[in-house]
mmCIF file of C-alpha atoms in Angstrom:
data_model
loop_
_atom_site.group_PDB
_atom_site.id
_atom_site.type_symbol
_atom_site.label_atom_id
_atom_site.label_comp_id
_atom_site.label_asym_id
_atom_site.label_seq_id
_atom_site.Cartn_x
_atom_site.Cartn_y
_atom_site.Cartn_z
ATOM 1 C CA MET A 1 56.056 38.140 -39.838
ATOM 2 C CA PHE A 2 53.573 39.098 -37.080
ATOM 3 C CA VAL A 3 50.094 37.710 -37.870
ATOM 4 C CA LEU A 4 47.284 39.814 -36.496
ATOM 5 C CA ASP A 5 43.556 39.247 -36.677
ATOM 6 C CA SER A 6 41.774 42.530 -36.148
ATOM 7 C CA HIS A 7 38.419 41.214 -35.077
ATOM 8 C CA CYS A 8 37.352 38.219 -33.089
ATOM 9 C CA ASP A 9 34.235 38.149 -30.988
ATOM 10 C CA THR A 10 35.801 35.688 -28.350
ATOM 11 C CA PRO A 11 34.939 37.704 -25.329
ATOM 12 C CA SER A 12 31.301 36.855 -25.934
ATOM 13 C CA GLN A 13 32.360 33.205 -25.956
ATOM 14 C CA ILE A 14 34.287 33.646 -22.675
ATOM 15 C CA LEU A 15 30.922 34.580 -21.150
ATOM 16 C CA ARG A 16 29.506 31.438 -22.660
ATOM 17 C CA LEU A 17 32.015 29.498 -20.543
ATOM 18 C CA ARG A 18 34.556 28.689 -23.223
ATOM 19 C CA ASP A 19 37.860 27.526 -21.721
ATOM 20 C CA LEU A 20 40.527 29.176 -24.031
ATOM 21 C CA THR A 21 43.197 26.709 -22.841
ATOM 22 C CA LYS A 22 41.356 23.774 -24.410
ATOM 23 C CA ASP A 23 41.091 22.800 -28.110
ATOM 24 C CA ASN A 24 37.331 23.268 -28.066
ATOM 25 C CA ASP A 25 34.900 21.582 -30.506
ATOM 26 C CA HIS A 26 32.743 24.038 -32.390
ATOM 27 C CA ALA A 27 34.956 26.952 -31.476
ATOM 28 C CA HIS A 28 36.795 29.324 -33.899
ATOM 29 C CA VAL A 29 39.319 30.677 -31.431
ATOM 30 C CA ASP A 30 41.271 29.386 -28.366
ATOM 31 C CA PHE A 31 44.868 29.215 -27.442
ATOM 32 C CA PRO A 32 45.669 25.840 -29.078
ATOM 33 C CA LYS A 33 44.087 26.861 -32.362
ATOM 34 C CA LEU A 34 45.866 30.255 -32.308
ATOM 35 C CA ARG A 35 49.190 28.518 -31.812
ATOM 36 C CA ARG A 36 48.583 26.036 -34.613
ATOM 37 C CA GLY A 37 47.474 28.942 -36.885
ATOM 38 C CA GLY A 38 50.618 30.885 -36.246
ATOM 39 C CA VAL A 39 48.480 33.836 -35.138
ATOM 40 C CA ASP A 40 50.499 36.079 -32.907
ATOM 41 C CA GLY A 41 47.772 38.538 -31.868
ATOM 42 C CA ALA A 42 44.134 39.384 -32.272
ATOM 43 C CA PHE A 43 41.716 42.036 -31.199
ATOM 44 C CA PHE A 44 39.044 40.567 -28.965
ATOM 45 C CA ALA A 45 36.014 42.646 -29.638
ATOM 46 C CA LEU A 46 33.726 43.578 -26.717
ATOM 47 C CA TYR A 47 30.522 42.974 -28.819
ATOM 48 C CA ILE A 48 27.412 44.903 -27.661
ATOM 49 C CA PRO A 49 24.135 43.629 -29.061
ATOM 50 C CA ALA A 50 22.261 46.452 -30.821
ATOM 51 C CA ASP A 51 18.962 45.889 -28.936
ATOM 52 C CA LEU A 52 20.510 46.828 -25.591
ATOM 53 C CA SER A 53 19.809 50.249 -24.104
ATOM 54 C CA GLU A 54 22.733 52.621 -23.598
ATOM 55 C CA THR A 55 22.903 51.758 -19.902
ATOM 56 C CA GLU A 56 22.610 48.048 -20.626
ATOM 57 C CA ALA A 57 25.302 48.357 -23.245
ATOM 58 C CA TYR A 58 27.779 49.894 -20.842
ATOM 59 C CA ILE A 59 27.035 47.223 -18.261
ATOM 60 C CA HIS A 60 27.521 44.515 -20.876
ATOM 61 C CA ALA A 61 30.788 45.959 -22.021
ATOM 62 C CA SER A 62 32.033 45.908 -18.377
ATOM 63 C CA ARG A 63 31.010 42.232 -18.055
ATOM 64 C CA LEU A 64 32.932 41.387 -21.228
ATOM 65 C CA LEU A 65 35.951 43.279 -20.134
ATOM 66 C CA SER A 66 35.926 41.589 -16.693
ATOM 67 C CA GLY A 67 35.794 38.165 -18.432
ATOM 68 C CA VAL A 68 38.850 39.029 -20.586
ATOM 69 C CA ARG A 69 40.711 40.310 -17.566
ATOM 70 C CA ASN A 70 40.077 37.066 -15.734
ATOM 71 C CA VAL A 71 41.508 35.059 -18.640
ATOM 72 C CA LEU A 72 44.613 37.285 -18.691
ATOM 73 C CA LYS A 73 45.029 36.969 -15.006
ATOM 74 C CA THR A 74 44.640 33.150 -14.985
ATOM 75 C CA HIS A 75 46.723 32.555 -18.125
ATOM 76 C CA SER A 76 49.505 35.166 -17.900
ATOM 77 C CA ASP A 77 51.878 32.512 -19.224
ATOM 78 C CA LYS A 78 49.919 32.360 -22.500
ATOM 79 C CA ALA A 79 48.576 35.785 -23.248
ATOM 80 C CA ARG A 80 49.059 39.446 -22.404
ATOM 81 C CA LEU A 81 46.978 42.558 -22.770
ATOM 82 C CA THR A 82 48.568 44.541 -25.502
ATOM 83 C CA ARG A 83 48.208 48.241 -26.384
ATOM 84 C CA SER A 84 50.811 48.900 -29.023
ATOM 85 C CA ARG A 85 52.849 47.591 -31.762
ATOM 86 C CA ALA A 86 55.946 47.691 -29.630
ATOM 87 C CA GLU A 87 54.318 45.602 -26.989
ATOM 88 C CA ALA A 88 53.128 43.159 -29.680
ATOM 89 C CA TYR A 89 56.621 42.465 -30.880
ATOM 90 C CA GLU A 90 57.899 42.100 -27.235
ATOM 91 C CA ASN A 91 55.195 39.502 -26.722
ATOM 92 C CA GLN A 92 56.058 37.702 -29.944
ATOM 93 C CA ASN A 93 59.674 37.449 -28.811
ATOM 94 C CA ALA A 94 58.580 36.143 -25.408
ATOM 95 C CA GLY A 95 56.290 33.509 -26.895
ATOM 96 C CA LEU A 96 53.107 35.225 -25.685
ATOM 97 C CA PHE A 97 49.888 35.840 -27.502
ATOM 98 C CA SER A 98 49.066 39.540 -27.900
ATOM 99 C CA LEU A 99 45.485 40.218 -26.845
ATOM 100 C CA PHE A 100 44.300 43.572 -28.028
ATOM 101 C CA LEU A 101 40.867 44.967 -27.232
ATOM 102 C CA GLY A 102 38.267 46.655 -29.501
ATOM 103 C CA LEU A 103 34.755 47.875 -28.508
ATOM 104 C CA GLU A 104 32.129 46.817 -31.082
ATOM 105 C CA ASN A 105 29.139 49.291 -30.869
ATOM 106 C CA GLY A 106 29.691 52.718 -29.469
ATOM 107 C CA ALA A 107 26.308 52.561 -27.787
ATOM 108 C CA ALA A 108 28.245 51.646 -24.720
ATOM 109 C CA LEU A 109 29.495 55.205 -24.566
ATOM 110 C CA GLY A 110 25.998 56.439 -23.843
ATOM 111 C CA ASN A 111 26.229 60.167 -24.300
ATOM 112 C CA ILE A 112 29.337 60.504 -22.285
ATOM 113 C CA LEU A 113 32.488 61.398 -24.048
ATOM 114 C CA ASP A 114 34.769 60.746 -21.092
ATOM 115 C CA ARG A 115 33.991 57.126 -21.583
ATOM 116 C CA ILE A 116 36.257 57.063 -24.597
ATOM 117 C CA GLU A 117 39.289 57.763 -22.413
ATOM 118 C CA GLU A 118 37.848 55.316 -19.776
ATOM 119 C CA PHE A 119 37.883 52.460 -22.351
ATOM 120 C CA TYR A 120 41.203 53.629 -23.763
ATOM 121 C CA ASP A 121 42.785 53.333 -20.281
ATOM 122 C CA ALA A 122 41.234 49.895 -19.999
ATOM 123 C CA GLY A 123 43.213 48.835 -23.080
ATOM 124 C CA VAL A 124 40.623 49.342 -25.881
ATOM 125 C CA ARG A 125 42.252 50.637 -29.032
ATOM 126 C CA TYR A 126 39.313 50.936 -31.450
ATOM 127 C CA ILE A 127 35.567 51.465 -31.251
ATOM 128 C CA THR A 128 33.195 50.249 -33.930
ATOM 129 C CA LEU A 129 30.726 53.134 -33.991
ATOM 130 C CA CYS A 130 27.539 51.098 -34.311
ATOM 131 C CA HIS A 131 26.206 47.643 -35.024
ATOM 132 C CA SER A 132 23.108 46.533 -36.645
ATOM 133 C CA LYS A 133 20.886 49.397 -35.610
ATOM 134 C CA ASP A 134 21.225 53.204 -35.601
ATOM 135 C CA ASN A 135 22.530 54.511 -32.250
ATOM 136 C CA GLN A 136 23.275 57.814 -30.676
ATOM 137 C CA ILE A 137 26.541 58.082 -32.685
ATOM 138 C CA CYS A 138 25.597 57.303 -36.275
ATOM 139 C CA ASP A 139 23.361 55.253 -38.673
ATOM 140 C CA SER A 140 23.984 51.587 -39.322
ATOM 141 C CA CYS A 141 24.174 50.040 -42.824
ATOM 142 C CA ALA A 142 21.355 47.750 -41.651
ATOM 143 C CA ASP A 143 19.129 50.542 -40.507
ATOM 144 C CA GLY A 144 20.209 54.042 -41.660
ATOM 145 C CA ARG A 145 17.158 56.163 -40.999
ATOM 146 C CA ARG A 146 17.929 58.215 -37.877
ATOM 147 C CA TRP A 147 20.778 60.650 -38.664
ATOM 148 C CA HIS A 148 21.508 60.296 -42.342
ATOM 149 C CA GLY A 149 25.135 59.893 -41.373
ATOM 150 C CA LEU A 150 26.922 60.920 -38.189
ATOM 151 C CA SER A 151 24.923 62.650 -35.454
ATOM 152 C CA PRO A 152 26.154 65.902 -33.888
ATOM 153 C CA PHE A 153 27.258 63.882 -31.014
ATOM 154 C CA GLY A 154 28.931 61.371 -33.203
ATOM 155 C CA LYS A 155 31.105 64.037 -34.786
ATOM 156 C CA ASP A 156 32.207 64.835 -31.237
ATOM 157 C CA VAL A 157 32.916 61.134 -30.659
ATOM 158 C CA VAL A 158 35.084 60.945 -33.694
ATOM 159 C CA ARG A 159 37.112 64.077 -32.739
ATOM 160 C CA THR A 160 37.527 62.829 -29.204
ATOM 161 C CA MET A 161 38.663 59.556 -30.446
ATOM 162 C CA ASN A 162 41.308 61.293 -32.643
ATOM 163 C CA ARG A 163 42.576 63.277 -29.579
ATOM 164 C CA THR A 164 42.664 60.230 -27.307
ATOM 165 C CA GLY A 165 44.463 58.002 -29.873
ATOM 166 C CA MET A 166 41.501 55.541 -30.329
ATOM 167 C CA LEU A 167 41.023 54.171 -33.761
ATOM 168 C CA VAL A 168 37.618 54.854 -35.492
ATOM 169 C CA ASP A 169 36.226 51.654 -36.925
ATOM 170 C CA VAL A 170 33.823 52.206 -39.797
ATOM 171 C CA SER A 171 32.589 48.600 -40.098
ATOM 172 C CA HIS A 172 28.857 48.332 -39.777
ATOM 173 C CA ILE A 173 28.084 52.016 -40.331
ATOM 174 C CA SER A 174 26.068 53.402 -43.256
ATOM 175 C CA ASP A 175 27.518 54.708 -46.443
ATOM 176 C CA MET A 176 26.590 58.286 -45.397
ATOM 177 C CA ALA A 177 28.075 57.833 -42.009
ATOM 178 C CA PHE A 178 31.234 56.586 -43.580
ATOM 179 C CA TYR A 179 31.750 59.691 -45.580
ATOM 180 C CA ASP A 180 30.868 61.828 -42.581
ATOM 181 C CA VAL A 181 33.591 60.046 -40.635
ATOM 182 C CA LEU A 182 36.154 60.661 -43.319
ATOM 183 C CA GLU A 183 35.162 64.314 -43.421
ATOM 184 C CA THR A 184 35.324 64.664 -39.594
ATOM 185 C CA SER A 185 38.361 62.556 -38.680
ATOM 186 C CA SER A 186 41.809 64.140 -38.564
ATOM 187 C CA ARG A 187 43.376 60.692 -38.514
ATOM 188 C CA PRO A 188 43.182 57.541 -40.841
ATOM 189 C CA VAL A 189 40.407 55.236 -39.977
ATOM 190 C CA VAL A 190 39.914 51.478 -40.273
ATOM 191 C CA ALA A 191 37.288 48.997 -41.308
ATOM 192 C CA THR A 192 38.180 46.136 -38.927
ATOM 193 C CA HIS A 193 36.036 43.467 -40.516
ATOM 194 C CA SER A 194 34.531 44.344 -43.931
ATOM 195 C CA CYS A 195 34.607 43.143 -47.479
ATOM 196 C CA CYS A 196 34.169 44.372 -51.014
ATOM 197 C CA ARG A 197 30.685 45.190 -52.375
ATOM 198 C CA THR A 198 31.811 44.650 -55.988
ATOM 199 C CA LEU A 199 32.482 41.008 -55.215
ATOM 200 C CA ALA A 200 29.484 40.474 -52.853
ATOM 201 C CA GLU A 201 26.488 42.763 -53.017
ATOM 202 C CA HIS A 202 25.649 43.476 -49.435
ATOM 203 C CA PRO A 203 25.235 46.804 -47.516
ATOM 204 C CA ARG A 204 27.884 45.748 -44.953
ATOM 205 C CA ASN A 205 30.499 45.643 -47.639
ATOM 206 C CA MET A 206 32.328 48.671 -48.984
ATOM 207 C CA THR A 207 32.008 50.057 -52.472
ATOM 208 C CA ASP A 208 35.044 50.640 -54.722
ATOM 209 C CA HIS A 209 34.616 54.418 -54.131
ATOM 210 C CA MET A 210 34.534 53.917 -50.341
ATOM 211 C CA ILE A 211 37.669 51.733 -50.493
ATOM 212 C CA ARG A 212 39.440 54.330 -52.647
ATOM 213 C CA SER A 213 38.280 57.066 -50.247
ATOM 214 C CA LEU A 214 39.463 55.105 -47.176
ATOM 215 C CA ALA A 215 42.866 54.510 -48.703
ATOM 216 C CA GLU A 216 43.306 58.123 -49.814
ATOM 217 C CA ALA A 217 42.777 59.095 -46.197
ATOM 218 C CA GLY A 218 45.467 56.628 -45.159
ATOM 219 C CA GLY A 219 43.068 53.926 -43.869
ATOM 220 C CA VAL A 220 42.872 50.193 -44.113
ATOM 221 C CA ILE A 221 40.143 47.579 -44.826
ATOM 222 C CA GLN A 222 40.488 44.261 -42.959
ATOM 223 C CA ILE A 223 38.743 41.543 -44.889
ATOM 224 C CA ASN A 224 35.925 39.573 -43.117
ATOM 225 C CA PHE A 225 35.581 35.870 -43.447
ATOM 226 C CA TYR A 226 31.794 35.745 -43.176
ATOM 227 C CA PRO A 227 30.530 33.738 -46.252
ATOM 228 C CA MET A 228 27.554 36.123 -46.779
ATOM 229 C CA PHE A 229 29.968 39.064 -47.167
ATOM 230 C CA LEU A 230 32.364 37.121 -49.376
ATOM 231 C CA ASP A 231 29.998 35.718 -52.020
ATOM 232 C CA SER A 232 26.520 37.005 -52.987
ATOM 233 C CA GLY A 233 25.423 33.435 -53.848
ATOM 234 C CA PHE A 234 25.634 32.256 -50.209
ATOM 235 C CA LYS A 235 22.636 34.336 -49.197
ATOM 236 C CA LYS A 236 20.305 32.188 -51.280
ATOM 237 C CA VAL A 237 22.049 28.997 -50.000
ATOM 238 C CA LEU A 238 21.433 30.048 -46.370
ATOM 239 C CA GLU A 239 17.847 31.200 -47.051
ATOM 240 C CA ASP A 240 16.900 28.039 -48.887
ATOM 241 C CA SER A 241 18.281 25.939 -46.020
ATOM 242 C CA GLY A 242 15.844 27.433 -43.595
ATOM 243 C CA ILE A 243 18.330 26.745 -40.771
ATOM 244 C CA MET A 244 18.379 30.230 -39.250
ATOM 245 C CA LYS A 245 14.573 30.210 -38.901
ATOM 246 C CA TYR A 246 15.010 27.961 -35.961
ATOM 247 C CA GLY A 247 18.782 28.387 -35.333
ATOM 248 C CA GLU A 248 18.563 31.922 -33.993
ATOM 249 C CA GLN A 249 16.161 30.797 -31.331
ATOM 250 C CA ILE A 250 18.433 27.873 -30.348
ATOM 251 C CA GLU A 251 21.363 30.167 -30.203
ATOM 252 C CA SER A 252 19.427 32.601 -28.054
ATOM 253 C CA GLU A 253 18.496 29.778 -25.610
ATOM 254 C CA PHE A 254 22.125 28.708 -25.464
ATOM 255 C CA ILE A 255 23.382 32.197 -24.783
ATOM 256 C CA ALA A 256 20.890 32.583 -21.908
ATOM 257 C CA ASP A 257 22.082 29.362 -20.280
ATOM 258 C CA PRO A 258 25.473 28.145 -21.587
ATOM 259 C CA ALA A 259 25.970 25.815 -18.634
ATOM 260 C CA ASP A 260 23.118 23.614 -19.875
ATOM 261 C CA PRO A 261 24.679 20.702 -21.903
ATOM 262 C CA ALA A 262 21.496 20.125 -23.845
ATOM 263 C CA LYS A 263 21.395 23.813 -25.021
ATOM 264 C CA ARG A 264 24.975 23.712 -25.966
ATOM 265 C CA ALA A 265 24.555 20.492 -27.825
ATOM 266 C CA ALA A 266 21.472 21.919 -29.713
ATOM 267 C CA TRP A 267 23.528 24.958 -30.888
ATOM 268 C CA ASN A 268 26.471 22.729 -31.891
ATOM 269 C CA LYS A 269 24.094 20.728 -34.018
ATOM 270 C CA VAL A 270 22.846 23.941 -35.790
ATOM 271 C CA GLN A 271 26.524 24.858 -36.425
ATOM 272 C CA ASP A 272 27.095 21.361 -37.959
ATOM 273 C CA GLU A 273 24.120 21.884 -40.258
ATOM 274 C CA LEU A 274 25.388 25.279 -41.362
ATOM 275 C CA ASN A 275 28.878 23.818 -42.055
ATOM 276 C CA ALA A 276 27.307 21.131 -44.141
ATOM 277 C CA LEU A 277 25.905 23.765 -46.589
ATOM 278 C CA MET A 278 27.687 24.565 -49.874
ATOM 279 C CA ARG A 279 29.888 27.397 -48.658
ATOM 280 C CA PRO A 280 32.271 29.683 -50.531
ATOM 281 C CA SER A 281 36.020 28.536 -50.352
ATOM 282 C CA PHE A 282 38.488 30.301 -48.215
ATOM 283 C CA ARG A 283 39.997 31.409 -51.534
ATOM 284 C CA ARG A 284 37.272 33.926 -51.788
ATOM 285 C CA ILE A 285 39.005 35.806 -48.979
ATOM 286 C CA ALA A 286 42.090 36.076 -51.271
ATOM 287 C CA ASP A 287 39.819 37.385 -54.038
ATOM 288 C CA HIS A 288 38.684 40.252 -51.877
ATOM 289 C CA ILE A 289 42.325 40.918 -50.978
ATOM 290 C CA ASP A 290 43.242 40.857 -54.607
ATOM 291 C CA HIS A 291 40.399 43.387 -55.358
ATOM 292 C CA VAL A 292 41.557 45.825 -52.767
ATOM 293 C CA VAL A 293 45.183 45.529 -53.921
ATOM 294 C CA SER A 294 44.032 46.184 -57.604
ATOM 295 C CA LEU A 295 42.158 49.361 -56.401
ATOM 296 C CA VAL A 296 44.547 50.962 -53.926
ATOM 297 C CA GLY A 297 47.698 48.842 -53.620
ATOM 298 C CA ILE A 298 49.206 46.577 -51.038
ATOM 299 C CA ASP A 299 49.231 48.990 -48.175
ATOM 300 C CA HIS A 300 45.585 49.242 -47.344
ATOM 301 C CA VAL A 301 44.341 45.717 -46.693
ATOM 302 C CA GLY A 302 44.612 43.279 -43.840
ATOM 303 C CA LEU A 303 42.633 40.505 -42.091
ATOM 304 C CA GLY A 304 39.635 40.828 -39.686
ATOM 305 C CA SER A 305 38.042 37.452 -39.564
ATOM 306 C CA ASP A 306 34.936 38.032 -37.394
ATOM 307 C CA TYR A 307 35.646 34.591 -35.894
ATOM 308 C CA ASP A 308 33.312 33.780 -32.922
ATOM 309 C CA GLY A 309 30.906 36.281 -34.282
ATOM 310 C CA ILE A 310 29.937 34.513 -37.363
ATOM 311 C CA GLU A 311 27.799 31.385 -37.231
ATOM 312 C CA VAL A 312 29.347 29.800 -40.319
ATOM 313 C CA THR A 313 32.764 30.025 -42.034
ATOM 314 C CA PRO A 314 34.188 29.661 -45.487
ATOM 315 C CA ALA A 315 35.017 26.033 -46.545
ATOM 316 C CA GLY A 316 38.634 25.375 -45.574
ATOM 317 C CA MET A 317 38.807 28.128 -42.940
ATOM 318 C CA GLU A 318 36.635 26.588 -40.144
ATOM 319 C CA ASP A 319 38.701 28.104 -37.396
ATOM 320 C CA ILE A 320 41.730 30.270 -36.798
ATOM 321 C CA SER A 321 44.092 27.339 -36.867
ATOM 322 C CA MET A 322 43.750 27.244 -40.660
ATOM 323 C CA MET A 323 45.095 30.735 -41.177
ATOM 324 C CA PRO A 324 48.305 29.396 -42.898
ATOM 325 C CA ARG A 325 46.151 28.032 -45.835
ATOM 326 C CA LEU A 326 45.235 31.694 -46.701
ATOM 327 C CA PHE A 327 48.832 32.820 -46.780
ATOM 328 C CA ASP A 328 49.798 29.782 -48.909
ATOM 329 C CA GLU A 329 47.015 30.858 -51.312
ATOM 330 C CA LEU A 330 48.277 34.441 -51.415
ATOM 331 C CA ARG A 331 51.751 33.147 -52.202
ATOM 332 C CA SER A 332 50.383 30.974 -54.957
ATOM 333 C CA ARG A 333 49.005 34.153 -56.483
ATOM 334 C CA GLY A 334 52.354 35.862 -56.551
ATOM 335 C CA TYR A 335 52.390 37.733 -53.288
ATOM 336 C CA LYS A 336 55.861 38.145 -51.833
ATOM 337 C CA GLU A 337 56.878 37.820 -48.239
ATOM 338 C CA GLY A 338 57.030 41.591 -47.735
ATOM 339 C CA ASP A 339 53.452 41.837 -49.205
ATOM 340 C CA LEU A 340 52.317 39.152 -46.830
ATOM 341 C CA SER A 341 53.796 41.007 -43.786
ATOM 342 C CA ARG A 342 51.806 44.067 -44.809
ATOM 343 C CA ILE A 343 48.600 42.155 -45.019
ATOM 344 C CA ALA A 344 49.387 40.142 -41.914
ATOM 345 C CA SER A 345 49.853 43.184 -39.600
ATOM 346 C CA GLU A 346 51.954 46.034 -40.835
ATOM 347 C CA ASN A 347 49.184 47.870 -42.555
ATOM 348 C CA PHE A 348 47.024 47.817 -39.392
ATOM 349 C CA PHE A 349 49.946 48.571 -37.093
ATOM 350 C CA ARG A 350 50.693 51.658 -39.090
ATOM 351 C CA LEU A 351 47.288 53.052 -38.050
ATOM 352 C CA LEU A 352 47.687 51.791 -34.483
ATOM 353 C CA GLY A 353 50.891 53.727 -34.236
#
């Protein structure tokens, strides 16, 4: 089967000077880990921080895209920019990693619809409409006060994405914006890295009604690996630890100067402290998959880890090399190989096609 991860924030790590050819400490994704994990392809998300202006967002997206292109140029023997399912299978047969592109946060579009085609021509195949703040397209699940759903421009964005062949990603958007997207879109949409609110009460997660509505429209939810979204109890563990009170500042300092060994070491220490916490098991990912399957069947679920964008992982799934553990867990729960193939990539590829 072809194993696809629909959301990794690795482009941001490229800007933080990660060498993807090395088996890096304190890294979720690099080429050695992808190979050990049997992962054939992944969407590298061009993540745009929500506090950037629209102009800054576009510039940052261009920087991220340039970083990915440099990796592809330098390591053409390992990875290839991939735009379709057919190309992905060609790469798999050639022993190459399929590097897909997504844009996380449509703020980078500004108010220019033509940028959708510009990003599409650059290889981007989905756009996450917003991130942690409302933007010109729609409300965020973490904010949700500007438009009460999609903006008028946001509806034009969705329609233009449909015409262009760009997938609409509903992760991060508010509940009202989600239903507006379903009403507006003429094509199935995807949640590239989300979880189930029934199992973990968090506004980033999708309710059962949302999951059913997504599936009825032909869409797919790709399960996120972030412990906060997997298990409600982890929120208290993280808050009680107090780590993020100082950890966020340390991370910001590292991002600003990734070449400074002391700043890198300080951020690595924070990650070690986070991984020492009592975290939910990787089996909780399988619980969320089970829940989606119980609601809407096997054809509407997949994997979108959010690796390199989450500061802490489930126990037993510390990086992408450990992906086989999840498939073994699913086998132990009675999933057949055909089921696993659907979860691994076929459900998402159906939308991409």
